[in-house]
């Protein structure tokens, strides 16, 4: 439908945007949106003054009101809503400030039944906003048929905020009471924009005593953009009054149940709540004839036939479209299918048949569904820009740990979290994705990624994906719940087996790892490790033949590489370290920081989420072997070349009988070696493999943590060459009973760095000094129930040769050591240390040294 518009100051003739037909639906909530700066302090009563047109003949009528009380909006109405006016309806108004009369403009009659069939509804033209006027004239004529009865000129005064006689709010009874009790609308992937609620722009709710209507299907599939067209130039301070004027006209003149548009936006970008029922709800509006039952609407205040909408207004439309369509998994740059509610044609001549489906863009103009120029010749082309101005659309989590999940669903994990997600927005338009756990970002991946991963602490977590588009706009997926449960995660020790050797091409290509490169090693389903259910693996990793000083980081597949390191080395050095690393997709990653280096990885065991295996018990730290003094019932003598030393653990206080012992956690130290060599620790009575645990040069003292299976209560130590003294300190063991603690993955995350003051004071640890680190309640470690933590501890910048001992806070330190170093050396070692009062302590025996501690997991009851 086409018509003319009123531009009072400029005298421009244009076309109006006509609202549409509504279809009845069930009751629902009546909520106001969040407040914004524009508006009033409460309901304002608007008035309509009606002047009867004088009949001049059967086909002509007019009214001339040379002096009236001030009004802001005008239109013409008649008694029978179904009656048609033939000929022209023309009007003009007088500016109350300048006294100037506007040119005559033609008013377009509205189609009958735009808000359904309603008793007492009147026929009417579109309303015309004229600003502040105090005179009006109307003339009707030129047709061949008699004019309908009851022709009136309707002059609307929208009222002023705070004026005496303000309207009263409607009572919350009947449909409105039911509406107030309804549940909130669906969450959206896009943020809810600030919207001036009806109360703030001064809606007279006493006009709306029927309660709102809602879409029969409860789903918004499209948003139609309108303009209010006939408008005098306005300031944004007038916007609330314009909205009130439209509300009063639609109800008091047209006889509609409420304002027709769902939302309105002014040239400053301020959004207003239109038809009542809740910003978050699928409210039935009266805006696009034939297509209201599956859509919502935004009307731009002003005429956009000869000029486009302002950037601020376009941004307001974009925000509302993203929010409303994001509630129903629709893409504002996508398409949808709408079922026609009437047989008609649109502005382009496309025919619609009632009851038939038709394709629409999810953000469409009024003219795309109805025969009108609305939203104006200049605004309609701008819709293409709006469609592409939103955040990443249809953002959703599709799988957790490779198992399909829907929004609102629940998944379980022993700690690992791998989230697969998708968006309908093209990757070049997205800057990044963030993985949110309980609202906090824990991992960030690139805009072309489809997967993110992290580790969860035990308990129930709300998991989402947040996307940041290149235009800076943000969308967030609907949440899923992930329950991290470690009740069945236990340790399974294995005979040490080689999984990776870059020198031979075992597990990875036969080539050194270059600077900045990453080696990817499959561990699940290899060498007896189960293909599924493995949460982490215990690997003895050795760096050898490095060409430069550098470090290696071992971390789970699929996560961003952490800043932590597991091995630090100098050129030509061979150095091992035990690593307990979480497993994602059955894979772990190895990163080399500088030069080239060969890497070797031997598996010592794995943690399994099936309930198979053993639980962890703290004991010690306690010295159980020392060949220098015969501790542990061994000879007081170094272990010679090819020599094997058996250690009987049955006499160690605190350990169970052999059938209750599956593996022990030993910090093994080699000292006084006469030649370069290596030591292997393995279960007594089994065939020793090629795996090694310590590698050293002549005269070097070096420790390494070993988790070794126990057979008949014994473990064995093999020395390859020369002679060497061996020391072993026990810190814990694994038992097949459920009496021990279960393992949880975490990190790797840095907890302590004396160089920067992280976790402890910013200062090297002096000779005889102790620093105490709080680990419980930090970086995802539970505040209670933690029995031990798995820390990769690194000593750096030592001023002299010495050693560091890590032990439970508040206990008597034993002679056991965890790191041994020479002046200037940087050396790491894994430590599984019991936790007392949520803390662990670090002792340095000589000189000064900086200490770093990275957590990879913990044990808890």
PDB file of N, CA, C and O in Angstrom, residues 53 57-62 85-90 106 138-145 147 151:
ATOM      1  N   UNK A  53     -15.635  16.608  10.455  1.00  0.00           N
ATOM      2  CA  UNK A  53     -15.544  17.264   9.149  1.00  0.00           C
ATOM      3  C   UNK A  53     -16.936  17.688   8.708  1.00  0.00           C
ATOM      4  O   UNK A  53     -17.923  16.968   8.920  1.00  0.00           O
ATOM      5  N   UNK A  57     -20.744  18.056   0.293  1.00  0.00           N
ATOM      6  CA  UNK A  57     -21.560  17.313  -0.664  1.00  0.00           C
ATOM      7  C   UNK A  57     -21.405  15.851  -0.291  1.00  0.00           C
ATOM      8  O   UNK A  57     -20.694  15.507   0.668  1.00  0.00           O
ATOM      9  N   UNK A  58     -22.042  14.978  -1.047  1.00  0.00           N
ATOM     10  CA  UNK A  58     -21.928  13.554  -0.735  1.00  0.00           C
ATOM     11  C   UNK A  58     -20.502  13.054  -0.882  1.00  0.00           C
ATOM     12  O   UNK A  58     -20.118  12.061  -0.258  1.00  0.00           O
ATOM     13  N   UNK A  59     -19.713  13.756  -1.693  1.00  0.00           N
ATOM     14  CA  UNK A  59     -18.350  13.271  -1.960  1.00  0.00           C
ATOM     15  C   UNK A  59     -17.264  14.207  -1.460  1.00  0.00           C
ATOM     16  O   UNK A  59     -16.092  14.002  -1.730  1.00  0.00           O
ATOM     17  N   UNK A  60     -17.646  15.269  -0.721  1.00  0.00           N
ATOM     18  CA  UNK A  60     -16.659  16.220  -0.248  1.00  0.00           C
ATOM     19  C   UNK A  60     -16.932  16.597   1.198  1.00  0.00           C
ATOM     20  O   UNK A  60     -18.090  16.681   1.618  1.00  0.00           O
ATOM     21  N   UNK A  61     -15.851  16.810   1.958  1.00  0.00           N
ATOM     22  CA  UNK A  61     -15.966  17.265   3.339  1.00  0.00           C
ATOM     23  C   UNK A  61     -14.680  17.986   3.700  1.00  0.00           C
ATOM     24  O   UNK A  61     -13.636  17.811   3.064  1.00  0.00           O
ATOM     25  N   UNK A  62     -14.741  18.830   4.758  1.00  0.00           N
ATOM     26  CA  UNK A  62     -13.559  19.584   5.154  1.00  0.00           C
ATOM     27  C   UNK A  62     -13.722  20.069   6.581  1.00  0.00           C
ATOM     28  O   UNK A  62     -14.830  20.055   7.141  1.00  0.00           O
ATOM     29  N   UNK A  85     -12.448   5.218   1.551  1.00  0.00           N
ATOM     30  CA  UNK A  85     -12.559   6.612   1.147  1.00  0.00           C
ATOM     31  C   UNK A  85     -12.019   6.741  -0.260  1.00  0.00           C
ATOM     32  O   UNK A  85     -10.844   6.429  -0.511  1.00  0.00           O
ATOM     33  N   UNK A  86     -12.878   7.167  -1.168  1.00  0.00           N
ATOM     34  CA  UNK A  86     -12.415   7.414  -2.533  1.00  0.00           C
ATOM     35  C   UNK A  86     -12.047   8.883  -2.678  1.00  0.00           C
ATOM     36  O   UNK A  86     -12.630   9.741  -2.043  1.00  0.00           O
ATOM     37  N   UNK A  87     -11.087   9.157  -3.495  1.00  0.00           N
ATOM     38  CA  UNK A  87     -10.597  10.507  -3.631  1.00  0.00           C
ATOM     39  C   UNK A  87      -9.408  10.719  -2.706  1.00  0.00           C
ATOM     40  O   UNK A  87      -8.812   9.768  -2.183  1.00  0.00           O
ATOM     41  N   UNK A  88      -9.075  11.974  -2.488  1.00  0.00           N
ATOM     42  CA  UNK A  88      -7.899  12.314  -1.701  1.00  0.00           C
ATOM     43  C   UNK A  88      -8.289  12.842  -0.329  1.00  0.00           C
ATOM     44  O   UNK A  88      -9.287  13.534  -0.169  1.00  0.00           O
ATOM     45  N   UNK A  89      -7.444  12.489   0.657  1.00  0.00           N
ATOM     46  CA  UNK A  89      -7.534  13.097   1.979  1.00  0.00           C
ATOM     47  C   UNK A  89      -6.265  13.920   2.135  1.00  0.00           C
ATOM     48  O   UNK A  89      -5.151  13.376   2.153  1.00  0.00           O
ATOM     49  N   UNK A  90      -6.416  15.247   2.233  1.00  0.00           N
ATOM     50  CA  UNK A  90      -5.266  16.136   2.317  1.00  0.00           C
ATOM     51  C   UNK A  90      -5.346  16.950   3.601  1.00  0.00           C
ATOM     52  O   UNK A  90      -6.433  17.263   4.088  1.00  0.00           O
ATOM     53  N   UNK A 106      -0.992  14.625   1.093  1.00  0.00           N
ATOM     54  CA  UNK A 106      -2.015  13.584   1.010  1.00  0.00           C
ATOM     55  C   UNK A 106      -1.781  12.522   2.083  1.00  0.00           C
ATOM     56  O   UNK A 106      -0.650  12.053   2.270  1.00  0.00           O
ATOM     57  N   UNK A 138      -8.193  20.179   6.949  1.00  0.00           N
ATOM     58  CA  UNK A 138      -8.314  18.911   6.225  1.00  0.00           C
ATOM     59  C   UNK A 138      -9.361  19.107   5.132  1.00  0.00           C
ATOM     60  O   UNK A 138     -10.387  19.784   5.333  1.00  0.00           O
ATOM     61  N   UNK A 139      -9.097  18.476   3.981  1.00  0.00           N
ATOM     62  CA  UNK A 139     -10.096  18.474   2.919  1.00  0.00           C
ATOM     63  C   UNK A 139     -10.115  17.100   2.276  1.00  0.00           C
ATOM     64  O   UNK A 139      -9.082  16.462   2.081  1.00  0.00           O
ATOM     65  N   UNK A 140     -11.337  16.628   2.002  1.00  0.00           N
ATOM     66  CA  UNK A 140     -11.542  15.304   1.420  1.00  0.00           C
ATOM     67  C   UNK A 140     -12.423  15.485   0.190  1.00  0.00           C
ATOM     68  O   UNK A 140     -13.489  16.133   0.254  1.00  0.00           O
ATOM     69  N   UNK A 141     -12.023  14.896  -0.922  1.00  0.00           N
ATOM     70  CA  UNK A 141     -12.850  15.007  -2.104  1.00  0.00           C
ATOM     71  C   UNK A 141     -12.175  14.416  -3.322  1.00  0.00           C
ATOM     72  O   UNK A 141     -11.057  13.905  -3.260  1.00  0.00           O
ATOM     73  N   UNK A 142     -12.910  14.490  -4.456  1.00  0.00           N
ATOM     74  CA  UNK A 142     -12.369  14.016  -5.721  1.00  0.00           C
ATOM     75  C   UNK A 142     -12.809  12.625  -6.082  1.00  0.00           C
ATOM     76  O   UNK A 142     -12.504  12.143  -7.181  1.00  0.00           O
ATOM     77  N   UNK A 143     -13.542  11.957  -5.200  1.00  0.00           N
ATOM     78  CA  UNK A 143     -13.984  10.603  -5.499  1.00  0.00           C
ATOM     79  C   UNK A 143     -15.380  10.604  -6.091  1.00  0.00           C
ATOM     80  O   UNK A 143     -16.107  11.597  -6.055  1.00  0.00           O
ATOM     81  N   UNK A 144     -15.785   9.443  -6.621  1.00  0.00           N
ATOM     82  CA  UNK A 144     -17.108   9.318  -7.230  1.00  0.00           C
ATOM     83  C   UNK A 144     -18.125   8.723  -6.277  1.00  0.00           C
ATOM     84  O   UNK A 144     -19.336   8.818  -6.507  1.00  0.00           O
ATOM     85  N   UNK A 145     -17.675   8.088  -5.182  1.00  0.00           N
ATOM     86  CA  UNK A 145     -18.596   7.443  -4.237  1.00  0.00           C
ATOM     87  C   UNK A 145     -18.774   8.332  -3.015  1.00  0.00           C
ATOM     88  O   UNK A 145     -17.951   9.200  -2.714  1.00  0.00           O
ATOM     89  N   UNK A 147     -18.829   9.615   0.733  1.00  0.00           N
ATOM     90  CA  UNK A 147     -17.863   9.475   1.807  1.00  0.00           C
ATOM     91  C   UNK A 147     -18.473   8.692   2.963  1.00  0.00           C
ATOM     92  O   UNK A 147     -19.680   8.743   3.197  1.00  0.00           O
ATOM     93  N   UNK A 151     -16.729  11.187   9.617  1.00  0.00           N
ATOM     94  CA  UNK A 151     -15.374  11.663   9.347  1.00  0.00           C
ATOM     95  C   UNK A 151     -14.949  12.668  10.413  1.00  0.00           C
ATOM     96  O   UNK A 151     -15.690  13.617  10.727  1.00  0.00           O
TER      97      UNK A 151
END
